[in-house]
Amino acid sequence: AGNYGFQAQPMGFPGGFAPPVQNQPTVDGTIWMPIPPSIPNCPPGLEYLTQQIDQVLIHQQLELLEIVTGFETSNKYELKNALGQRVYFATEDTDFLTRNCCGPSRPFTIRIIDNLGREVITLQRPLRCSSCCCPCCLQELEVQAPPGTTVGYVVQNWHACLPKFTIQDEKKMDILKIIGPCFVCRCCEDINFEVKSVDETCDVGRISKQWTGLVREMFTDADNFGISFPMDLDVKMKAVMIGACFLIDFMFFEHSGNKHQRAGVW
């Protein structure tokens, strides 16, 4: 667990779960969400998403080495609930050449860790074309929970003007749609990607790229996102929506080299 920058909670209890402890801090002062009990038919580690959670906040950590040198480092993220408690920690697993040669179009594996140090969700993005002019090879993300067990996909849909995606289950059946704005560069305001029903008639949730201030927007690629979804949404689809947020981040906001574009200044 030390490799991910946090201290795991003790595992010397039946089933590997410690009794829930409210506001248990780690060595760096981070407050973790209390460990929930295991739930039948729920992938291990996704119990956190069943406890009356309708919102997840994703905060990308600032990397000093990246700011100073300009070289892309592995992204790291905190996933928190609405109370500010850390639910998961996520880290990008890519090599130096892939990050700095392929840029935001790079293939990646993102490993999402719970507070026991277990990898509970794995996101895998293969290398695909990043241009909407090539509709035969659009972006796709596979979500596994636990690792090795596919629970869903995020598939980019071709559209001449709008960013559009489909959330699918493990059998590639369409479950939800995501529709973004025509222009994803805006200054001093959040950028919203609406989550809708399959027929696109009903709003179900939202993925929002949150404005973090002019300096941070211009000089770093460390972004903050908010994800909202119905409390009763299938826990596996909540995990896939988290995966969709990471794909959207890489596709539209992971452009530290073009500072003016990131800030919405043309």
Short mmCIF file of C-alpha atoms in Angstrom, two decimals:
data_model
loop_
_atom_site.label_atom_id
_atom_site.label_comp_id
_atom_site.label_asym_id
_atom_site.label_seq_id
_atom_site.Cartn_x
_atom_site.Cartn_y
_atom_site.Cartn_z
CA ALA A 1 0.00 0.00 0.00
CA GLY A 2 2.92 2.31 0.57
CA ASN A 3 3.55 2.42 -3.18
CA TYR A 4 0.29 4.32 -3.62
CA GLY A 5 1.08 7.04 -1.08
CA PHE A 6 -1.26 6.00 1.74
CA GLN A 7 -1.41 3.73 4.75
CA ALA A 8 -3.80 0.81 4.50
CA GLN A 9 -6.14 0.08 7.37
CA PRO A 10 -5.52 -3.14 9.35
CA MET A 11 -6.67 -6.41 7.85
CA GLY A 12 -6.52 -8.68 10.89
CA PHE A 13 -10.26 -9.20 11.00
CA PRO A 14 -12.59 -11.86 9.55
CA GLY A 15 -13.07 -11.37 5.85
CA GLY A 16 -10.28 -8.79 5.71
CA PHE A 17 -12.52 -5.97 6.95
CA ALA A 18 -11.84 -3.82 9.99
CA PRO A 19 -14.79 -2.47 11.98
CA PRO A 20 -15.98 0.82 10.54
CA VAL A 21 -14.13 3.71 12.16
CA GLN A 22 -15.42 7.19 11.55
CA ASN A 23 -12.90 9.70 10.21
CA GLN A 24 -9.83 7.48 10.47
CA PRO A 25 -6.83 9.52 9.22
CA THR A 26 -3.73 8.20 7.49
CA VAL A 27 -0.21 9.41 8.19
CA ASP A 28 -0.67 12.37 5.85
CA GLY A 29 -3.87 13.50 7.54
CA THR A 30 -6.20 12.13 4.86
CA ILE A 31 -9.63 11.08 6.10
CA TRP A 32 -10.86 7.83 4.58
CA MET A 33 -14.46 6.84 4.18
CA PRO A 34 -15.37 4.15 6.77
CA ILE A 35 -15.01 0.61 5.47
CA PRO A 36 -18.43 -0.81 4.56
CA PRO A 37 -19.42 -4.42 5.20
CA SER A 38 -19.34 -6.89 2.35
CA ILE A 39 -22.52 -7.09 0.25
CA PRO A 40 -23.74 -10.22 -1.59
CA ASN A 41 -23.38 -10.10 -5.39
CA CYS A 42 -21.37 -6.88 -5.20
CA PRO A 43 -17.84 -6.90 -6.63
CA PRO A 44 -15.37 -6.61 -3.73
CA GLY A 45 -14.38 -3.02 -3.15
CA LEU A 46 -17.46 -1.51 -4.82
CA GLU A 47 -19.40 -1.59 -1.54
CA TYR A 48 -18.26 2.00 -1.06
CA LEU A 49 -20.43 3.04 -4.01
CA THR A 50 -23.60 1.47 -2.58
CA GLN A 51 -23.75 3.47 0.67
CA GLN A 52 -26.13 6.23 -0.33
CA ILE A 53 -23.50 7.75 -2.61
CA ASP A 54 -24.79 9.84 -5.50
CA GLN A 55 -21.63 11.88 -6.06
CA VAL A 56 -17.91 11.21 -6.46
CA LEU A 57 -15.26 13.93 -6.60
CA ILE A 58 -12.02 13.22 -8.46
CA HIS A 59 -9.00 15.41 -7.68
CA GLN A 60 -5.84 14.98 -9.72
CA GLN A 61 -2.71 15.54 -7.67
CA LEU A 62 -0.21 18.21 -8.64
CA GLU A 63 3.15 16.76 -9.71
CA LEU A 64 6.04 19.12 -8.93
CA LEU A 65 8.47 17.26 -11.21
CA GLU A 66 6.07 17.65 -14.13
CA ILE A 67 5.66 21.38 -13.49
CA VAL A 68 9.43 21.98 -13.24
CA THR A 69 10.68 19.75 -16.08
CA GLY A 70 7.72 19.67 -18.47
CA PHE A 71 7.95 15.87 -18.71
CA GLU A 72 4.68 14.02 -18.24
CA THR A 73 4.62 11.94 -15.05
CA SER A 74 2.16 9.22 -14.03
CA ASN A 75 -1.15 10.77 -13.02
CA LYS A 76 -2.45 10.20 -9.50
CA TYR A 77 -5.93 10.94 -8.24
CA GLU A 78 -7.97 11.05 -5.06
CA LEU A 79 -11.59 9.95 -5.28
CA LYS A 80 -13.75 11.44 -2.51
CA ASN A 81 -17.36 11.42 -1.41
CA ALA A 82 -19.46 14.52 -0.81
CA LEU A 83 -18.15 14.72 2.78
CA GLY A 84 -14.57 15.02 1.56
CA GLN A 85 -13.63 11.53 2.74
CA ARG A 86 -11.30 9.62 0.44
CA VAL A 87 -13.08 6.64 -1.13
CA TYR A 88 -10.34 5.46 -3.48
CA PHE A 89 -6.88 6.38 -4.70
CA ALA A 90 -6.03 5.96 -8.39
CA THR A 91 -2.68 5.81 -10.14
CA GLU A 92 -1.74 5.61 -13.81
CA ASP A 93 0.41 2.65 -14.85
CA THR A 94 2.33 3.66 -17.98
CA ASP A 95 6.00 3.97 -18.92
CA PHE A 96 7.96 7.19 -19.52
CA LEU A 97 8.14 6.82 -23.32
CA THR A 98 4.43 6.14 -23.69
CA ARG A 99 3.47 9.17 -21.61
CA ASN A 100 5.81 11.59 -23.34
CA CYS A 101 5.58 10.30 -26.92
CA CYS A 102 1.86 9.60 -27.15
CA GLY A 103 0.73 12.45 -24.90
CA PRO A 104 -2.98 12.52 -23.99
CA SER A 105 -3.74 9.93 -26.70
CA ARG A 106 -1.65 7.32 -24.88
CA PRO A 107 -2.96 3.91 -23.93
CA PHE A 108 -3.06 3.42 -20.19
CA THR A 109 -3.99 1.24 -17.28
CA ILE A 110 -5.36 3.06 -14.25
CA ARG A 111 -5.46 1.12 -11.00
CA ILE A 112 -8.02 2.21 -8.40
CA ILE A 113 -7.15 1.23 -4.84
CA ASP A 114 -9.31 1.13 -1.71
CA ASN A 115 -8.20 1.91 1.84
CA LEU A 116 -7.21 -1.71 2.45
CA GLY A 117 -4.63 -1.40 -0.32
CA ARG A 118 -6.64 -3.64 -2.67
CA GLU A 119 -6.89 -2.92 -6.38
CA VAL A 120 -10.66 -2.94 -6.78
CA ILE A 121 -11.14 -1.32 -10.21
CA THR A 122 -8.90 -1.46 -13.27
CA LEU A 123 -9.37 0.84 -16.26
CA GLN A 124 -7.76 -0.15 -19.54
CA ARG A 125 -7.58 2.14 -22.55
CA PRO A 126 -6.03 0.72 -25.75
CA LEU A 127 -4.27 2.90 -28.29
CA ARG A 128 -6.93 4.29 -30.62
CA CYS A 129 -7.26 7.16 -33.05
CA SER A 130 -7.92 10.50 -31.35
CA SER A 131 -9.42 12.22 -34.40
CA CYS A 132 -13.16 12.38 -35.04
CA CYS A 133 -12.30 12.18 -38.74
CA CYS A 134 -11.65 8.43 -38.32
CA PRO A 135 -14.96 6.99 -37.11
CA CYS A 136 -13.77 3.42 -37.62
CA CYS A 137 -11.32 3.51 -34.69
CA LEU A 138 -12.76 5.65 -31.92
CA GLN A 139 -11.88 5.63 -28.23
CA GLU A 140 -12.89 2.80 -25.91
CA LEU A 141 -12.28 2.07 -22.24
CA GLU A 142 -12.75 -1.25 -20.47
CA VAL A 143 -13.68 -1.27 -16.78
CA GLN A 144 -12.85 -4.29 -14.63
CA ALA A 145 -14.03 -4.82 -11.05
CA PRO A 146 -12.27 -6.70 -9.59
CA PRO A 147 -9.26 -6.80 -11.94
CA GLY A 148 -9.78 -9.43 -14.61
CA THR A 149 -13.60 -9.28 -14.45
CA THR A 150 -15.13 -6.90 -17.00
CA VAL A 151 -18.17 -5.00 -15.75
CA GLY A 152 -18.58 -2.52 -18.58
CA TYR A 153 -17.22 -0.32 -21.34
CA VAL A 154 -17.14 3.33 -22.31
CA VAL A 155 -17.33 3.69 -26.09
CA GLN A 156 -16.92 6.91 -28.04
CA ASN A 157 -19.64 7.58 -30.63
CA TRP A 158 -18.89 9.49 -33.80
CA HIS A 159 -20.49 12.91 -34.06
CA ALA A 160 -19.54 15.88 -36.21
CA CYS A 161 -19.85 18.45 -33.41
CA LEU A 162 -20.46 16.94 -29.98
CA PRO A 163 -18.41 14.64 -27.74
CA LYS A 164 -20.64 11.58 -27.34
CA PHE A 165 -20.10 8.31 -25.50
CA THR A 166 -22.08 5.20 -24.64
CA ILE A 167 -21.84 3.38 -21.32
CA GLN A 168 -22.23 -0.36 -21.87
CA ASP A 169 -22.46 -3.36 -19.55
CA GLU A 170 -20.17 -6.39 -19.69
CA LYS A 171 -22.21 -7.81 -22.61
CA LYS A 172 -21.83 -4.52 -24.53
CA MET A 173 -25.49 -3.67 -24.14
CA ASP A 174 -26.11 0.09 -24.14
CA ILE A 175 -27.06 1.41 -20.70
CA LEU A 176 -26.51 5.18 -20.73
CA LYS A 177 -25.34 7.98 -23.02
CA ILE A 178 -22.94 10.84 -22.30
CA ILE A 179 -23.15 14.07 -24.31
CA GLY A 180 -20.65 16.90 -23.94
CA PRO A 181 -20.70 20.51 -25.13
CA CYS A 182 -19.63 21.55 -28.60
CA PHE A 183 -16.76 23.59 -27.14
CA VAL A 184 -14.89 22.04 -24.21
CA CYS A 185 -12.67 25.09 -23.60
CA ARG A 186 -14.30 27.68 -21.34
CA CYS A 187 -12.87 30.23 -18.98
CA CYS A 188 -14.02 30.67 -15.37
CA GLU A 189 -16.80 28.08 -15.44
CA ASP A 190 -17.38 24.35 -15.17
CA ILE A 191 -17.69 22.18 -18.28
CA ASN A 192 -20.54 19.67 -18.08
CA PHE A 193 -20.97 16.34 -19.82
CA GLU A 194 -24.58 15.27 -19.39
CA VAL A 195 -25.42 11.63 -18.65
CA LYS A 196 -28.69 10.61 -20.26
CA SER A 197 -30.90 7.61 -20.86
CA VAL A 198 -30.20 5.49 -23.91
CA ASP A 199 -32.84 7.34 -25.95
CA GLU A 200 -31.31 10.66 -24.76
CA THR A 201 -34.65 11.97 -23.48
CA CYS A 202 -33.99 11.89 -19.72
CA ASP A 203 -31.15 13.36 -17.67
CA VAL A 204 -29.60 10.76 -15.38
CA GLY A 205 -26.45 12.40 -14.07
CA ARG A 206 -23.50 14.58 -14.95
CA ILE A 207 -19.73 14.54 -15.26
CA SER A 208 -18.34 18.03 -14.63
CA LYS A 209 -14.85 19.32 -15.20
CA GLN A 210 -14.55 21.92 -12.45
CA TRP A 211 -12.85 25.27 -12.93
CA THR A 212 -9.78 25.35 -10.64
CA GLY A 213 -8.49 28.88 -11.22
CA LEU A 214 -6.58 30.61 -13.99
CA VAL A 215 -3.06 29.80 -12.75
CA ARG A 216 -3.69 26.10 -12.24
CA GLU A 217 -5.59 25.80 -15.51
CA MET A 218 -2.81 27.48 -17.51
CA PHE A 219 0.26 25.89 -15.99
CA THR A 220 -0.77 22.39 -14.97
CA ASP A 221 -2.94 19.55 -16.26
CA ALA A 222 -4.15 18.62 -12.76
CA ASP A 223 -7.93 18.74 -13.06
CA ASN A 224 -10.86 18.32 -10.68
CA PHE A 225 -14.04 16.49 -11.68
CA GLY A 226 -17.41 15.83 -10.12
CA ILE A 227 -19.59 12.84 -11.02
CA SER A 228 -23.25 12.69 -10.05
CA PHE A 229 -25.52 9.70 -10.57
CA PRO A 230 -28.72 8.22 -9.07
CA MET A 231 -28.18 6.49 -5.72
CA ASP A 232 -30.02 3.42 -7.01
CA LEU A 233 -27.90 3.10 -10.17
CA ASP A 234 -26.28 -0.33 -10.46
CA VAL A 235 -22.96 -0.23 -8.61
CA LYS A 236 -21.14 -1.62 -11.65
CA MET A 237 -22.43 1.22 -13.80
CA LYS A 238 -21.26 3.70 -11.17
CA ALA A 239 -17.79 2.21 -11.61
CA VAL A 240 -18.10 2.54 -15.39
CA MET A 241 -19.11 6.20 -15.01
CA ILE A 242 -15.92 6.75 -13.00
CA GLY A 243 -14.04 5.19 -15.91
CA ALA A 244 -15.82 7.53 -18.33
CA CYS A 245 -14.60 10.51 -16.31
CA PHE A 246 -10.98 9.40 -16.67
CA LEU A 247 -11.39 8.89 -20.43
CA ILE A 248 -12.94 12.36 -20.81
CA ASP A 249 -10.07 13.86 -18.80
CA PHE A 250 -7.42 12.36 -21.07
CA MET A 251 -9.27 13.15 -24.29
CA PHE A 252 -10.11 16.80 -23.61
CA PHE A 253 -8.15 18.18 -20.66
CA GLU A 254 -4.78 16.42 -20.50
CA HIS A 255 -3.00 19.07 -22.56
CA SER A 256 -0.39 20.63 -20.31
CA GLY A 257 1.76 21.59 -23.29
CA ASN A 258 -0.85 23.98 -24.70
CA LYS A 259 -1.38 26.28 -21.74
CA HIS A 260 -3.45 28.88 -23.60
CA GLN A 261 -5.87 26.29 -24.96
CA ARG A 262 -6.37 24.82 -21.47
CA ALA A 263 -7.23 28.19 -20.06
CA GLY A 264 -9.75 28.90 -22.80
CA VAL A 265 -7.58 31.67 -24.27
CA TRP A 266 -7.33 31.50 -28.06
#
